[in-house]
Amino acid sequence: MTVPGDVRPAGRPLDLGRPAVSEPWHQPETFWAGLGAAVAHLSAPVAVLSLDALRWNAQDLLRRAGGTPLRVASKSIRVRGIMDALLTLPGFRGIFAFTLPEALWLAADCDDVVVGYPSADRTALGHLLADERLAARVTLMIDDESQLDLIDSLSPADRRPPVRVCLDADASWQAPVLGFIGTRRSPLHSPDDAVALARHIAARPGFTLVGLMMYEGQVAGVGDAVQGAAPMNTVMRWVQSRSMAELRQRRGAITGRIRELADLEFVNGGGTGSIEATAADPAVTEITAGSGLFAGHLFDGYRAFSPAPAAAVAFDVVRRPSPDVATILGGGWIASGPPGPSRVPQPVWPPGLRLLPREGAGEVQTPLSGRSAAGLTVGDRVWFRHAKSGELSERVNEFALVDGGSVTAVLPTYRGEGKSFL
């Protein structure tokens, strides 16, 4: 990506604290035309962050949290410059990383990094155990005593600094009729199970239990106002209400009993989709959030909030296989999760474009039909929104930041910095 010589260097601090000047995304023809004009000189595919939309989303997350601190979910961003800017805002604190190698890299600049998932990466663990500074900044996730055994096998407790650990307890709902509802993470569901492992950690040399995490993915990660899915939305609202009522009682019991064993620094819960419900739980001291910042289109389907489309990517039309079809180069950037229409990128501008049912979004090319397709010519741009947030960052080297109608900075993604963690 080539940018004008007067563009602000990416290393200069990015200001996300001031309110959004306007909300142009409510007028799609103005919003997308403005982004298109700002990056017309850049080669496609060109990934863009609208700073007005990003500022609006950051402030809306803080508003929804109602004073409960937000931990930045790096998986949903994967752009260090954005995370650095967020951590300067009152209300954001610390990073929730998705791998240990990533956490070690981020801990060079951030003194509070929680690894969201257990790690068996012996090389990365070796680096952590050999460095007192890293050991003081990085917290590992634990839900099984064998994970502690692995650490001790690499470096006995008397030969390394204390290891900070967070206990991951299951937040799914074991519904009386429907069964398991949630994400299959920790095996520790009951208070007795969680407290038993907490007691082992507290008594074991070389480990310090500093946190508890319980992620209610059945609320945070599932929309309850999905367009065209009214019956399922009704079911999800009932499930989520019942699930949160059960979880609030169980999380409170687990937290209270573990606090008798360890001086917990934090109790982490939630995600972008559950901020209000999670913040209402008195046991929770912080909420993880990230997806609501870039706002992939999966997060359009929630009643509680309407994020601005901060991240988008433009592709070039390169061929016209028929009068009613226009084909872009690339586009098949599929998001993780259950395969289906919700995981594919959506063409959002020009309006009325749609993927072909028998081809979908392709790795090399994506044909598009619909009312706008006939008017597109080779060299025109089509704007897409990705289904989830951070996965777009895995496909591009950098984001062009658009503010006031022009590109004001370019920030590298993890990929642009030569990093690919998972």
PDB file of C-alpha atoms in Angstrom, residues 61-62 65 68-74 77 83 86-87 91-97 110-116 137-139 141 164 166 210-213 265-272 275 285-291 293:
ATOM      1  CA  LEU A  61     -18.749  -0.261  24.599  1.00  0.00           C
ATOM      2  CA  LEU A  62     -17.735   1.874  27.578  1.00  0.00           C
ATOM      3  CA  ALA A  65     -20.230  -1.460  30.496  1.00  0.00           C
ATOM      4  CA  THR A  68     -16.987  -2.055  34.619  1.00  0.00           C
ATOM      5  CA  PRO A  69     -13.477  -2.104  33.079  1.00  0.00           C
ATOM      6  CA  LEU A  70     -13.078  -3.617  29.617  1.00  0.00           C
ATOM      7  CA  ARG A  71     -10.205  -5.939  28.732  1.00  0.00           C
ATOM      8  CA  VAL A  72      -9.260  -5.731  25.045  1.00  0.00           C
ATOM      9  CA  ALA A  73      -9.711  -9.002  23.131  1.00  0.00           C
ATOM     10  CA  SER A  74      -6.703  -9.071  20.828  1.00  0.00           C
ATOM     11  CA  ILE A  77      -8.384  -6.770  16.482  1.00  0.00           C
ATOM     12  CA  MET A  83      -4.867  -1.845  21.007  1.00  0.00           C
ATOM     13  CA  LEU A  86      -7.590   1.743  23.333  1.00  0.00           C
ATOM     14  CA  LEU A  87      -5.469   1.171  26.420  1.00  0.00           C
ATOM     15  CA  GLY A  91     -12.258   2.265  31.106  1.00  0.00           C
ATOM     16  CA  PHE A  92     -10.038  -0.058  29.068  1.00  0.00           C
ATOM     17  CA  ARG A  93      -7.374  -2.063  30.889  1.00  0.00           C
ATOM     18  CA  GLY A  94      -5.186  -4.964  29.875  1.00  0.00           C
ATOM     19  CA  ILE A  95      -5.240  -7.379  26.961  1.00  0.00           C
ATOM     20  CA  PHE A  96      -6.950 -10.735  26.561  1.00  0.00           C
ATOM     21  CA  ALA A  97      -4.609 -12.632  24.218  1.00  0.00           C
ATOM     22  CA  CYS A 110       1.776  -4.087  28.030  1.00  0.00           C
ATOM     23  CA  ASP A 111       2.128  -5.071  31.682  1.00  0.00           C
ATOM     24  CA  ASP A 112      -1.204  -6.918  31.938  1.00  0.00           C
ATOM     25  CA  VAL A 113      -1.811  -9.703  29.413  1.00  0.00           C
ATOM     26  CA  VAL A 114      -4.116 -12.638  30.146  1.00  0.00           C
ATOM     27  CA  VAL A 115      -3.831 -15.641  27.824  1.00  0.00           C
ATOM     28  CA  GLY A 116      -7.412 -16.639  27.107  1.00  0.00           C
ATOM     29  CA  ARG A 137       3.101  -9.433  33.144  1.00  0.00           C
ATOM     30  CA  VAL A 138       1.499 -12.553  31.651  1.00  0.00           C
ATOM     31  CA  THR A 139      -1.260 -14.650  33.228  1.00  0.00           C
ATOM     32  CA  MET A 141      -5.257 -19.876  31.713  1.00  0.00           C
ATOM     33  CA  ARG A 164       0.423 -16.180  37.433  1.00  0.00           C
ATOM     34  CA  CYS A 166      -6.316 -17.658  35.959  1.00  0.00           C
ATOM     35  CA  VAL A 210      -4.814 -14.217  40.436  1.00  0.00           C
ATOM     36  CA  GLY A 211      -7.980 -14.518  38.364  1.00  0.00           C
ATOM     37  CA  LEU A 212     -11.177 -16.333  37.496  1.00  0.00           C
ATOM     38  CA  MET A 213     -12.733 -16.378  34.039  1.00  0.00           C
ATOM     39  CA  GLU A 265      -7.142  -9.563  41.128  1.00  0.00           C
ATOM     40  CA  PHE A 266      -9.964  -9.985  38.618  1.00  0.00           C
ATOM     41  CA  VAL A 267     -13.071 -11.955  37.730  1.00  0.00           C
ATOM     42  CA  ASN A 268     -13.474 -11.857  33.967  1.00  0.00           C
ATOM     43  CA  GLY A 269     -16.610 -12.554  31.980  1.00  0.00           C
ATOM     44  CA  GLY A 270     -18.622 -11.747  28.934  1.00  0.00           C
ATOM     45  CA  GLY A 271     -17.938 -10.386  25.514  1.00  0.00           C
ATOM     46  CA  THR A 272     -19.245  -7.764  23.123  1.00  0.00           C
ATOM     47  CA  ILE A 275     -21.815  -6.518  28.136  1.00  0.00           C
ATOM     48  CA  THR A 285     -14.854  -7.125  37.905  1.00  0.00           C
ATOM     49  CA  GLU A 286     -13.993  -6.853  34.191  1.00  0.00           C
ATOM     50  CA  ILE A 287     -15.454  -7.745  30.794  1.00  0.00           C
ATOM     51  CA  THR A 288     -13.591  -8.827  27.690  1.00  0.00           C
ATOM     52  CA  ALA A 289     -14.586  -6.981  24.516  1.00  0.00           C
ATOM     53  CA  GLY A 290     -13.153  -6.647  21.046  1.00  0.00           C
ATOM     54  CA  SER A 291     -15.540  -7.669  18.280  1.00  0.00           C
ATOM     55  CA  LEU A 293     -14.830  -2.329  17.865  1.00  0.00           C
TER      56      LEU A 293
END
